[in-house]
mmCIF file of C-alpha atoms in Angstrom:
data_model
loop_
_atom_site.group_PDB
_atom_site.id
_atom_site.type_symbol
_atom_site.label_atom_id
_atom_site.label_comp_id
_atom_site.label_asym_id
_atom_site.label_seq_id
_atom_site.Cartn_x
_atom_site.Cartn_y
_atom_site.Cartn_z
ATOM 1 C CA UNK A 1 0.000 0.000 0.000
ATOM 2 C CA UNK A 2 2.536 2.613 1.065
ATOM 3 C CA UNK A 3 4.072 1.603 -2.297
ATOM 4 C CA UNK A 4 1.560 2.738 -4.022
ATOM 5 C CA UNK A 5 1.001 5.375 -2.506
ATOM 6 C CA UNK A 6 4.241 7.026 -2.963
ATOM 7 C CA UNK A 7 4.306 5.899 -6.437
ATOM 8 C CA UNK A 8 1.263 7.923 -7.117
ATOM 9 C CA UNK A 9 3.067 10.793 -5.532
ATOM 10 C CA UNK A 10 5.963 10.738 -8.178
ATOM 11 C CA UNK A 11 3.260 10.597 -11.127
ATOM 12 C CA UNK A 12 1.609 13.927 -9.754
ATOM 13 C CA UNK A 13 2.104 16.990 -11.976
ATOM 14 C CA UNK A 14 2.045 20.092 -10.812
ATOM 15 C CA UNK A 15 -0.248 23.037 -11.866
ATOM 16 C CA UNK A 16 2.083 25.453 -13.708
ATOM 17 C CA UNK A 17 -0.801 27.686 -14.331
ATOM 18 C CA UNK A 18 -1.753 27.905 -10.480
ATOM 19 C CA UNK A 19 1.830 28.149 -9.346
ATOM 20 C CA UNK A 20 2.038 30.906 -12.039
ATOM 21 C CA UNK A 21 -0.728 32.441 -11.068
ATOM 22 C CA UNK A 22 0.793 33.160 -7.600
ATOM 23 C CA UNK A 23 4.338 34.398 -8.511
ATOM 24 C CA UNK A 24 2.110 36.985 -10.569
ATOM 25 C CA UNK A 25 0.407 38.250 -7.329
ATOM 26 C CA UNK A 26 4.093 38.300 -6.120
ATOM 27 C CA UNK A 27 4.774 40.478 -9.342
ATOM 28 C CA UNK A 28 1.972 42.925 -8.678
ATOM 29 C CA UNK A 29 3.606 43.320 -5.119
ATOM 30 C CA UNK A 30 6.448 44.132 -6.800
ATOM 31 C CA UNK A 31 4.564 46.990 -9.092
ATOM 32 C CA UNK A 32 2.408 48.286 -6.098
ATOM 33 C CA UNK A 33 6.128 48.840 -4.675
ATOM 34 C CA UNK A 34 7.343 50.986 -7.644
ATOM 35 C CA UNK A 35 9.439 48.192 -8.193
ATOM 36 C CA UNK A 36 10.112 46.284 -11.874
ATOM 37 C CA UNK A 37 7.317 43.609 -11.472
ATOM 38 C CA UNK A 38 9.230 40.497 -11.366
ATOM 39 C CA UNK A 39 7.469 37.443 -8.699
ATOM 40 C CA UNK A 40 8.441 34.247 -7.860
ATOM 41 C CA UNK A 41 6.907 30.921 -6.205
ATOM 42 C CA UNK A 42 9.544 28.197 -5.265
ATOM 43 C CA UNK A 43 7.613 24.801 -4.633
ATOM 44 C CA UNK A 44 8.966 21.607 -3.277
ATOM 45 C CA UNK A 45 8.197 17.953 -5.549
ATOM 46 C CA UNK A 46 5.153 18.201 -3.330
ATOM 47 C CA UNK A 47 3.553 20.947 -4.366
ATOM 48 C CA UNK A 48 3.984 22.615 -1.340
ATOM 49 C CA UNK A 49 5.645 26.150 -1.431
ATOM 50 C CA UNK A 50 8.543 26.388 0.094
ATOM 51 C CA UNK A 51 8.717 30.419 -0.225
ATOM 52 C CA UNK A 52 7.667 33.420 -2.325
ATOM 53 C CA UNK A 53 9.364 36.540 -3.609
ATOM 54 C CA UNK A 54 9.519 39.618 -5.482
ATOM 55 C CA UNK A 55 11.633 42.085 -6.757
ATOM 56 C CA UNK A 56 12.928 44.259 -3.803
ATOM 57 C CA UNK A 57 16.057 45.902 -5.608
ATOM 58 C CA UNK A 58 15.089 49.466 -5.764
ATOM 59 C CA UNK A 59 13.563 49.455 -2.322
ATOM 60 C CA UNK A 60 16.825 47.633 -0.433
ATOM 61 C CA UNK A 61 19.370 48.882 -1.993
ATOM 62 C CA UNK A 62 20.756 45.505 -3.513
ATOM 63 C CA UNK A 63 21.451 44.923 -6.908
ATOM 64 C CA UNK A 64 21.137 40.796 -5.934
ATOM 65 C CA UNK A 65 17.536 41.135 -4.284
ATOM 66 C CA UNK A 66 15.841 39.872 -7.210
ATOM 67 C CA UNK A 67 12.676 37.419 -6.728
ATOM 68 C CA UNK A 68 13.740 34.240 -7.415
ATOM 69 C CA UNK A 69 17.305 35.385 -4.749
ATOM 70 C CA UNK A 70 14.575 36.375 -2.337
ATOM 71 C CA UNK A 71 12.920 32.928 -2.970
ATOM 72 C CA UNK A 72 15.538 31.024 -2.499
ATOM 73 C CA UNK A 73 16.731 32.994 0.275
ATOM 74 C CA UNK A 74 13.697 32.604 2.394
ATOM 75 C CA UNK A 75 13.346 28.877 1.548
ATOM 76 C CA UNK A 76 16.660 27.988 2.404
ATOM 77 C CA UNK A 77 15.821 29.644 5.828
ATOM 78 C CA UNK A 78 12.841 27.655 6.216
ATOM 79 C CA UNK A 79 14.127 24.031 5.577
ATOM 80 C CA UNK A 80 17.755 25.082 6.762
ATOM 81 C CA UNK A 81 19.314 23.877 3.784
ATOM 82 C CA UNK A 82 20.708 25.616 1.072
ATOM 83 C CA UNK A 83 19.637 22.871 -1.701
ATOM 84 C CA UNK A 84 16.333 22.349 -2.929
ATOM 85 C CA UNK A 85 16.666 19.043 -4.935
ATOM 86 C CA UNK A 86 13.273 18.583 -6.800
ATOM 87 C CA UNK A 87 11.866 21.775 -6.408
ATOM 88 C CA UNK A 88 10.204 23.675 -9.020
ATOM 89 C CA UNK A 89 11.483 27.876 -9.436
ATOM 90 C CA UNK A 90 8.053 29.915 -11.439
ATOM 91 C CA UNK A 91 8.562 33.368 -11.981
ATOM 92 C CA UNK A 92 6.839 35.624 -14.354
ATOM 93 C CA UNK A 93 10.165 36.612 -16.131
ATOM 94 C CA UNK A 94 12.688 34.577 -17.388
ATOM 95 C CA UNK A 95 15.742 34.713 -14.841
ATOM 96 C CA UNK A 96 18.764 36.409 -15.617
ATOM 97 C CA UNK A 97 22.088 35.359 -15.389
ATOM 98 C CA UNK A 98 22.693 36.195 -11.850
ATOM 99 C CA UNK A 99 19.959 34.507 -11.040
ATOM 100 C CA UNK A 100 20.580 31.294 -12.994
ATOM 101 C CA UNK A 101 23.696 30.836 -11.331
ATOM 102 C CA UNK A 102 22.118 30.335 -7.730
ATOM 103 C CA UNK A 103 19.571 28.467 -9.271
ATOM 104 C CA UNK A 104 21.758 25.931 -10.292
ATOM 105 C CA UNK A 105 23.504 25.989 -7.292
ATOM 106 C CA UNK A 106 20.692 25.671 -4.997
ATOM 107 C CA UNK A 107 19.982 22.448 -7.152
ATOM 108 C CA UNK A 108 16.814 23.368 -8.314
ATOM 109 C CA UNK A 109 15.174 20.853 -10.873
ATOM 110 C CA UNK A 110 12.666 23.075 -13.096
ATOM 111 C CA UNK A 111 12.356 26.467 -13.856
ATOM 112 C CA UNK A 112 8.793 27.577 -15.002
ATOM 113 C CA UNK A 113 8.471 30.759 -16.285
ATOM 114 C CA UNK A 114 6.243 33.642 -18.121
ATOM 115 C CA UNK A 115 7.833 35.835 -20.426
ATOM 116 C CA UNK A 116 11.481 35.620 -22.431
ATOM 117 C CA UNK A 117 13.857 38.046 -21.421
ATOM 118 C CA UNK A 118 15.746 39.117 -24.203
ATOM 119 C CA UNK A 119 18.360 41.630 -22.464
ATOM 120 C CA UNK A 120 19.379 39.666 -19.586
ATOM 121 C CA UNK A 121 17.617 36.186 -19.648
ATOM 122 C CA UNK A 122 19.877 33.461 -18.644
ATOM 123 C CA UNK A 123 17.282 30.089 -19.251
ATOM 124 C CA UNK A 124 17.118 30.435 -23.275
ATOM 125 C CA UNK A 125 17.538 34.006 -24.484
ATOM 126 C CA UNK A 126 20.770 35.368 -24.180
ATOM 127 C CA UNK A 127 21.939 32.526 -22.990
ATOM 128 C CA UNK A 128 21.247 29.025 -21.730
ATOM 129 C CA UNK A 129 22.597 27.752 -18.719
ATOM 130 C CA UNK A 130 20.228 24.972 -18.927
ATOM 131 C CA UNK A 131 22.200 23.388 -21.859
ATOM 132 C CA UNK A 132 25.510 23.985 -20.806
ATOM 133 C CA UNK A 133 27.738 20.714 -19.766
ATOM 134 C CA UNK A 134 30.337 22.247 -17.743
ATOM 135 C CA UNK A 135 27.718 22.608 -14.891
ATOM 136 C CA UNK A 136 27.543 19.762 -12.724
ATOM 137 C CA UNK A 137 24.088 20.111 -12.739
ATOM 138 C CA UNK A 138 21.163 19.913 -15.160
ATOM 139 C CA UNK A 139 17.910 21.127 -14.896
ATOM 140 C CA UNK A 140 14.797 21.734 -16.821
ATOM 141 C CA UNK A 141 13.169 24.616 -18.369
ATOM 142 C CA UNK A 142 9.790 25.353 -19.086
ATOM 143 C CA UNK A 143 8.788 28.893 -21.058
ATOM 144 C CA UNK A 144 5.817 30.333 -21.834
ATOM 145 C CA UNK A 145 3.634 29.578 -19.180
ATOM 146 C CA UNK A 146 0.838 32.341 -18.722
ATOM 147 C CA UNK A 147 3.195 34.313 -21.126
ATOM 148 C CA UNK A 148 0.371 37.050 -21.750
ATOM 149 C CA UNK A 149 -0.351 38.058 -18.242
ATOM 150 C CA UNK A 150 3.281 38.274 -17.297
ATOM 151 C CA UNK A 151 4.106 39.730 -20.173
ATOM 152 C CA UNK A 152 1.418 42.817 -19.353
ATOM 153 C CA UNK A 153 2.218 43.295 -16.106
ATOM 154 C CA UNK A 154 5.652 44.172 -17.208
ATOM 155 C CA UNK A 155 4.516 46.142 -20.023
ATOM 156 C CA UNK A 156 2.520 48.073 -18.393
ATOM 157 C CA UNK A 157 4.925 48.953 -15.994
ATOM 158 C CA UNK A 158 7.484 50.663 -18.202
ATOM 159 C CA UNK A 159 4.763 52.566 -19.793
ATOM 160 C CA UNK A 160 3.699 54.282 -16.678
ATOM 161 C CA UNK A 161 7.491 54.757 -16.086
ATOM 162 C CA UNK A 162 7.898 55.819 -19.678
ATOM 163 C CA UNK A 163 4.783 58.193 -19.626
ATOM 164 C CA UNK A 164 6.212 59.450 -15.779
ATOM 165 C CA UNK A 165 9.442 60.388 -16.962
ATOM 166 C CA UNK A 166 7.931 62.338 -19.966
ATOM 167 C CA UNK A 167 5.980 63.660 -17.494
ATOM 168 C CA UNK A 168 8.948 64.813 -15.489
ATOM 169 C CA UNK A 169 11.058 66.660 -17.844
ATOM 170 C CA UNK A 170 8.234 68.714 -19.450
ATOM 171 C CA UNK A 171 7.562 69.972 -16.169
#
């Protein structure tokens, strides 16, 4: 029975659109903040979320406090470890290199998110740390996943910026 049971466990896939869904609440933190509207959701091979984040650069000071840093972060102090084998990363915006880097170090298995990044996306745009074989460890990326709604959030974002600055120097 217990067999079975965890058998079933290992077949369960997880709700990307749900999961989603939440890092883009995380995201509109992140705008309500007058930050760049990045969020994140870090979930265990359980489904269970181990943390959430969003961007907090502008508001900390810190060049590193990006969402999926701030995920990881906060899980890592929640299970005391610093490796989150199995774990699924969604965020609304591809990750950037920085990003990438403790991604892969922290061992996570699947990165989920919305929207490419074409200026600093590390999981497929610019480049693709997901592919590369000198990293001792491999994980999988999924793109496109509520790609409209993350890609308006951030959208509309740099047009109020855009249409603030204008703003600014006609004044």
């Amino acid at each position: 029975m217990f067999l079975c049971i965890m058998s079933d466990l290992t077949q369960l896939k997880p709700d990307h659109n749900h999961f989603m869904t939440m890092a883009l609440l995380e995201a509109r933190n992140a705008f309500d903040e007058d930050e760049v509207p990045v969020g994140a959701v870090l979930v265990d091979q359980y489904g269970d979320i181990l943390s959430t984040g969003h961007n907090r650069s502008i508001c900390s000071h810190d060049p590193s406090a990006h969402a999926e840093i701030l995920a990881i972060r906060a899980a890592g102090q929640k299970i005391k470890n610093y490796r989150f084998l199995n774990s699924t990363l969604y965020v609304t915006v591809e990750p950037c290199v920085m990003c990438m880097g403790a991604i892969i170090h922290a061992r996570i298995r699947c990165v989920v998110f919305g929207v490419q990044d074409p200026k600093w996306g590390g999981a497929g745009s610019l480049y693709e740390f997901d592919k590369d074989d000198r990293f001792n460890h491999r994980l999988n990326i999924i793109k496109g996943v509520c790609e409209d709604q993350c890609r308006k959030i951030i959208v509309d974002f740099f047009k109020i910026k855009r249409c603030s600055n204008h703003l600014e120097n006609v004044f």
